[in-house]
XYZ file of C-alpha atoms in Angstrom:
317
model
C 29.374 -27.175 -6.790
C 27.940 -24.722 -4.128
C 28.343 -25.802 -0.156
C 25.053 -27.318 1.335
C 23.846 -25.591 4.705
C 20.907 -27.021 6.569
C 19.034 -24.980 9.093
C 15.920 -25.902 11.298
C 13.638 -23.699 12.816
C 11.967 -24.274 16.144
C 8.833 -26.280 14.870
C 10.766 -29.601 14.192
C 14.913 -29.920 15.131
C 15.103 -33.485 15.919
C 14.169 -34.362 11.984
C 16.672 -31.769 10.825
C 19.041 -33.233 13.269
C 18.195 -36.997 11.796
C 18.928 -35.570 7.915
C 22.175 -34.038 8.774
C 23.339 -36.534 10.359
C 22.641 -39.317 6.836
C 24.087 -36.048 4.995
C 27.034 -35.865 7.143
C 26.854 -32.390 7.791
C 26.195 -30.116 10.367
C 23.280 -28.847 11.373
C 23.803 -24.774 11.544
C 22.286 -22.898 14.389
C 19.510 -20.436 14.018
C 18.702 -17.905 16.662
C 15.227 -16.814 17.331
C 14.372 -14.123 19.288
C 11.430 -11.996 20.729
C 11.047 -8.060 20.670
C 9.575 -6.469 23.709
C 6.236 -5.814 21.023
C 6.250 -9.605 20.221
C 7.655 -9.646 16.654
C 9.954 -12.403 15.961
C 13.945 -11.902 15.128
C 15.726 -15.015 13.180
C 19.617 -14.719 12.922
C 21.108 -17.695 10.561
C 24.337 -17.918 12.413
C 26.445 -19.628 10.119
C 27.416 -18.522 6.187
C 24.914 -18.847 3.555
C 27.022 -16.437 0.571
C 26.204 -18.613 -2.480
C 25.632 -21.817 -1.023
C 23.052 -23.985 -1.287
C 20.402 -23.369 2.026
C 17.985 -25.567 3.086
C 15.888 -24.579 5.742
C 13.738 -27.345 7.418
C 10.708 -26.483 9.305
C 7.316 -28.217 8.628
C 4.338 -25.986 9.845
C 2.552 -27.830 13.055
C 0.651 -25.807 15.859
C 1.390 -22.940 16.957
C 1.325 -23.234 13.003
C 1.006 -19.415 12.641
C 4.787 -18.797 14.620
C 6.187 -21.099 12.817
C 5.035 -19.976 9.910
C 6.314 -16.388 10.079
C 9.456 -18.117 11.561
C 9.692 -19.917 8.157
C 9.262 -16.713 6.668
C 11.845 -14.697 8.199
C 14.384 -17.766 7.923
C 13.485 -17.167 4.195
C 14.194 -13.893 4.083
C 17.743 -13.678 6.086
C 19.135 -16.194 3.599
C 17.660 -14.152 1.090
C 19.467 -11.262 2.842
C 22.591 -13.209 3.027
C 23.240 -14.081 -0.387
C 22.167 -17.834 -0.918
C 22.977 -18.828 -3.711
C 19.550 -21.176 -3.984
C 16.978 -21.536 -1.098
C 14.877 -24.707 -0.729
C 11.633 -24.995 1.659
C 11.966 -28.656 3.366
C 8.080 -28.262 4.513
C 7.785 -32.119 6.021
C 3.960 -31.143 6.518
C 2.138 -28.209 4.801
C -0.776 -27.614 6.745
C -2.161 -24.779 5.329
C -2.901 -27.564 1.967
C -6.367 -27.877 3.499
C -7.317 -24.643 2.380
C -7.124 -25.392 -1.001
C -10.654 -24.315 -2.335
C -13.601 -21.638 -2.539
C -16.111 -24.077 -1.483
C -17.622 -20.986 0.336
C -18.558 -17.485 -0.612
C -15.704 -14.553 0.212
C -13.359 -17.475 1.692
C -10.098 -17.092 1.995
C -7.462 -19.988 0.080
C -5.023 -20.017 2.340
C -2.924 -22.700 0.233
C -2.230 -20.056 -2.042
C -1.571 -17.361 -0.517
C 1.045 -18.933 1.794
C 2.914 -20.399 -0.991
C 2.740 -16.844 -2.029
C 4.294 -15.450 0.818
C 6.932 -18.440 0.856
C 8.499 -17.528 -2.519
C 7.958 -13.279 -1.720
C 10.168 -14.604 0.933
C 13.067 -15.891 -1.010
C 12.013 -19.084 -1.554
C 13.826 -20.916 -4.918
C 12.327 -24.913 -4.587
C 9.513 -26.326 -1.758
C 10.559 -30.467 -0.862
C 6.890 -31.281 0.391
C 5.897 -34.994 1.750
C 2.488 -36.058 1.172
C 0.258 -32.570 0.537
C -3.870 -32.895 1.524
C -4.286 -31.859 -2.096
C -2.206 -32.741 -5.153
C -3.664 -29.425 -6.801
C -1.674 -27.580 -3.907
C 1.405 -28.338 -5.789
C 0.616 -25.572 -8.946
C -0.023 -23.152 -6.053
C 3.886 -22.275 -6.332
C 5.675 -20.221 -8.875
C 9.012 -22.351 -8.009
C 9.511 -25.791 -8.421
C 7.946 -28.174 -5.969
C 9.201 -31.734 -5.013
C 6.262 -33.753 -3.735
C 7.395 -36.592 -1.660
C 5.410 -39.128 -0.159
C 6.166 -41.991 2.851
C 4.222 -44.955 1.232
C 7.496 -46.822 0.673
C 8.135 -46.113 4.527
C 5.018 -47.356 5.091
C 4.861 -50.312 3.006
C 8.066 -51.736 4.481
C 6.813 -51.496 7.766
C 3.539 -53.911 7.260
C 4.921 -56.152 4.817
C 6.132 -57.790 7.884
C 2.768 -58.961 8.451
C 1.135 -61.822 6.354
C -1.038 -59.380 4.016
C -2.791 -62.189 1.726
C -6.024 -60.998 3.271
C -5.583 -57.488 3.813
C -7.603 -54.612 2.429
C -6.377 -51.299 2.427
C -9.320 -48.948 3.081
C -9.349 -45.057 2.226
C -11.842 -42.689 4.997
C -12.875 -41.028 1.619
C -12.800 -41.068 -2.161
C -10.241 -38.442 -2.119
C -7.931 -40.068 -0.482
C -8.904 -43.396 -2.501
C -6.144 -42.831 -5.554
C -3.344 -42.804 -2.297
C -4.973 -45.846 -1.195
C -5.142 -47.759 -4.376
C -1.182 -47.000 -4.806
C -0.454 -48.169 -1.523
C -2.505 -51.484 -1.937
C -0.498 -52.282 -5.219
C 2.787 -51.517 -3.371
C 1.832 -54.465 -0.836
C -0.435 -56.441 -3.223
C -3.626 -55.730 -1.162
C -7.067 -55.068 -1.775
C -8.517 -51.377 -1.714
C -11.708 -49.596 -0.312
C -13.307 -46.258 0.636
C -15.444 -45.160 2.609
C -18.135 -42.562 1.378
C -17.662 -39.791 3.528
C -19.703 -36.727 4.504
C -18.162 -33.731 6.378
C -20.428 -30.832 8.409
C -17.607 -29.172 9.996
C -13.875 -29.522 10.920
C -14.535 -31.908 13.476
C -18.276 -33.716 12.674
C -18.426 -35.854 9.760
C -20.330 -38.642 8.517
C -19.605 -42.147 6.664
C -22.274 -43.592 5.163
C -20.595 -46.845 4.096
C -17.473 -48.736 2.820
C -17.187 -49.488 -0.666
C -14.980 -52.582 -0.571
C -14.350 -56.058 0.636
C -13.373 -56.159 4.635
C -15.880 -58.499 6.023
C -13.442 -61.316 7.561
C -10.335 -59.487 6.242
C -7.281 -57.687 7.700
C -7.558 -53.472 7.654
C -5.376 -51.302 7.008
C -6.857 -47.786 7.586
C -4.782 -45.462 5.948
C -5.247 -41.164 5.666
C -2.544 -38.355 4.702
C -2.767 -37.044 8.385
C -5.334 -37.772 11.745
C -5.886 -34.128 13.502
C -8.475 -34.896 15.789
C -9.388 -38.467 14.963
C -13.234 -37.732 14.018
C -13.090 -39.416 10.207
C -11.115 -42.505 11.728
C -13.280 -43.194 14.271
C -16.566 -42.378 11.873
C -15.007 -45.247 10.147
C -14.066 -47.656 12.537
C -17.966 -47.627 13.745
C -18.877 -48.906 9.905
C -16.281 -51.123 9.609
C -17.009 -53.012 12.942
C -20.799 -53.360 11.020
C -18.696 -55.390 8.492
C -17.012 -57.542 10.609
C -13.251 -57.514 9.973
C -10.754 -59.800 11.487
C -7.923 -56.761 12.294
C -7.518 -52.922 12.196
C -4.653 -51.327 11.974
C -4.574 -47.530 11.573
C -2.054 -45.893 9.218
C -0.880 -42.206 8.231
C 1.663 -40.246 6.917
C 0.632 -36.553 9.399
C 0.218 -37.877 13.122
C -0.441 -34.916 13.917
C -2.922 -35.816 17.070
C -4.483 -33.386 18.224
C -7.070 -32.413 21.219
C -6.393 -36.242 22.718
C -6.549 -37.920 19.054
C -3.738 -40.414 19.715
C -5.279 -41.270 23.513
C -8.883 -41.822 21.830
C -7.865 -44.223 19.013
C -5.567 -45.833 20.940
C -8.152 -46.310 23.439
C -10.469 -48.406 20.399
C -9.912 -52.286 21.553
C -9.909 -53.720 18.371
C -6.931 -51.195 17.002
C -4.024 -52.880 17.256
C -1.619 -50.421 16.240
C -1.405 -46.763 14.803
C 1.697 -46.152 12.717
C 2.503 -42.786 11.376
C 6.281 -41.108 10.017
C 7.739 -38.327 11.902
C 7.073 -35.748 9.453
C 5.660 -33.651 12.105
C 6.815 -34.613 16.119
C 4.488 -36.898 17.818
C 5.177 -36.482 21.546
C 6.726 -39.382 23.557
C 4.959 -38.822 26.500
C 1.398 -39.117 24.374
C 2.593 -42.336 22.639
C 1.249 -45.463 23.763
C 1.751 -49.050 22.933
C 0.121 -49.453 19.916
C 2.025 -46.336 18.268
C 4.420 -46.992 15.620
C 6.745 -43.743 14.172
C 8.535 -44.406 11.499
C 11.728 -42.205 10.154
C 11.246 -40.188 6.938
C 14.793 -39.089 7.623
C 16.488 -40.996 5.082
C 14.196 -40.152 2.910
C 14.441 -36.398 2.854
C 17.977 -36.786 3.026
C 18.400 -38.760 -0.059
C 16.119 -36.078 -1.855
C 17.989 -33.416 -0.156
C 21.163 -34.691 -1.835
C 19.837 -34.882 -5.153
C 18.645 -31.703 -5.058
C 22.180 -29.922 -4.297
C 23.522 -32.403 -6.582
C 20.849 -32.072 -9.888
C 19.766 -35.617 -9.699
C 16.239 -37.257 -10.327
C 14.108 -36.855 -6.986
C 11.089 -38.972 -9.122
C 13.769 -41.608 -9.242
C 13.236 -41.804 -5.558
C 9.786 -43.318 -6.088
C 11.120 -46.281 -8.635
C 13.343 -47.416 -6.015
C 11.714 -50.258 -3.525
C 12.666 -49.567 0.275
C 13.492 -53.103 2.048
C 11.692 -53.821 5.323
């Protein structure tokens, strides 16, 4: 059995940290440097000769440095004689371009996981991707994680006989749906319009929430436009709570301050897939650890076991 070697890049150490550390191994050190003309320099310092490398870096803002981080980190290992190289992307953020719903666009989706195995990469460990189809964008096997168990042990604390889980849009709806059954809740969707990036429009919920307990639950909350779209139909339905629930908290442009600002949220939980910023949390923000999680499927990997077995196992509270 090859040695396991974990390296981080700059976009996310503390999770890399957290996986070692249920691995029991060290966390190697990477350095990254800047030439005078601005192009990036990655060293792996520690040996990678035909072991087993997994470098951990999911792709937040300033997504395009990490990126090419990710890239180079890729190709030293590469360099270095790995004997396997595996992707831990936590968040994949360049899954939203996963379409030509526009002439002479570009599908970024596809080319990056392109570049990622041009790179060196052997295996991508994803965790909750915008699209499923983003998945048969790689040439090299892809394990495609998700934290609904994380999730689901966190509000089955709460007495859930009359909560409704509620989608922001069909396509999230199927995510939804699983996540209802996992805490025996109801499910609903909202039917959802978008203009631009930030401007979209819900015309409705689909569903039961009138006098019920909410559970508003997306893949990730950027800017916070589709959740708040949706918070101004639901309060036309009259529920009796809303809590606000993702996998991607990623926050941006004052996201986290806005919804956390909405009276009648009472609490926004997300996983740590991506860092949320402890001086923009407030109150009413949960994070919850995927750590264990990508550990475990970490482990299985090196070792050839099931990862789908991952997903037949219930997580306690």
């Amino acid at each position: 059995m090859r040695d396991i070697a974990v390296f981080s890049g700059s976009a996310h150490p503390e999770l890399a940290a957290e996986v070692c550390a249920h691995l029991g191994v060290p966390l190697s050190p990477v350095r990254v440097s800047r030439f005078a003309n601005d192009c990036l320099e990655v060293q792996l310092q520690a040996n990678c000769r035909e072991r087993d490398v997994f470098l951990v870096q999911p792709l937040v803002a300033p997504v395009q440095e990490h990126l090419v981080e990710l890239l180079l980190m890729c190709d030293a290992a590469r360099g270095a004689s790995a004997g396997r190289i595996t992707v831990v992307m936590p968040h994949y953020s360049y899954a939203r371009s996963d379409k030509k719903d526009a002439p002479r666009i570009s599908i970024g989706g596809r080319l990056v996981a392109d570049l990622l195995v041009a790179a060196g990469a052997s295996r991508v460990l994803a965790i909750t991707l915008h699209s499923p189809q983003v998945h048969g964008f790689f040439s090299v096997p892809v394990d495609h994680l998700h934290a609904l168990r994380e999730l689901a042990a966190h509000f089955r604390k709460y007495d859930l006989s009359q909560s409704t889980v509620v989608s922001p849009d069909l396509g999230n709806a199927k995510e939804a749906a699983a996540f209802a059954r996992m805490i025996g809740a109801q499910v609903a969707a909202g039917a959802k319009q978008r203009f631009a990036d930030d401007r979209v429009s819900i015309s409705s919920v689909i569903g039961d929430v009138a006098g019920r307990d909410v559970i508003v639950l997306d893949d990730e909350i950027a800017k916070g436009s589709t959740v708040l779209e949706l918070l101004d139909r639901l309060r036309e339905l009259g529920p009796r709570s809303i809590r606000v629930a993702c996998t991607h908290g990623l926050f941006a442009a004052g996201a986290l301050k806005r919804l956390s600002e909405q009276p009648d949220v009472l609490e926004i939980v997300c996983t740590n897939t991506v860092p949320v910023p402890a001086e923009e949390r407030t109150e009413k923000v949960r994070v919850l650890s995927i750590g264990p999680a990508l550990a475990e499927a970490v482990r299985r990997i090196h070792n050839g076991e099931s990862v789908s077995a991952l997903f037949d196992e219930p997580r306690s509270a």
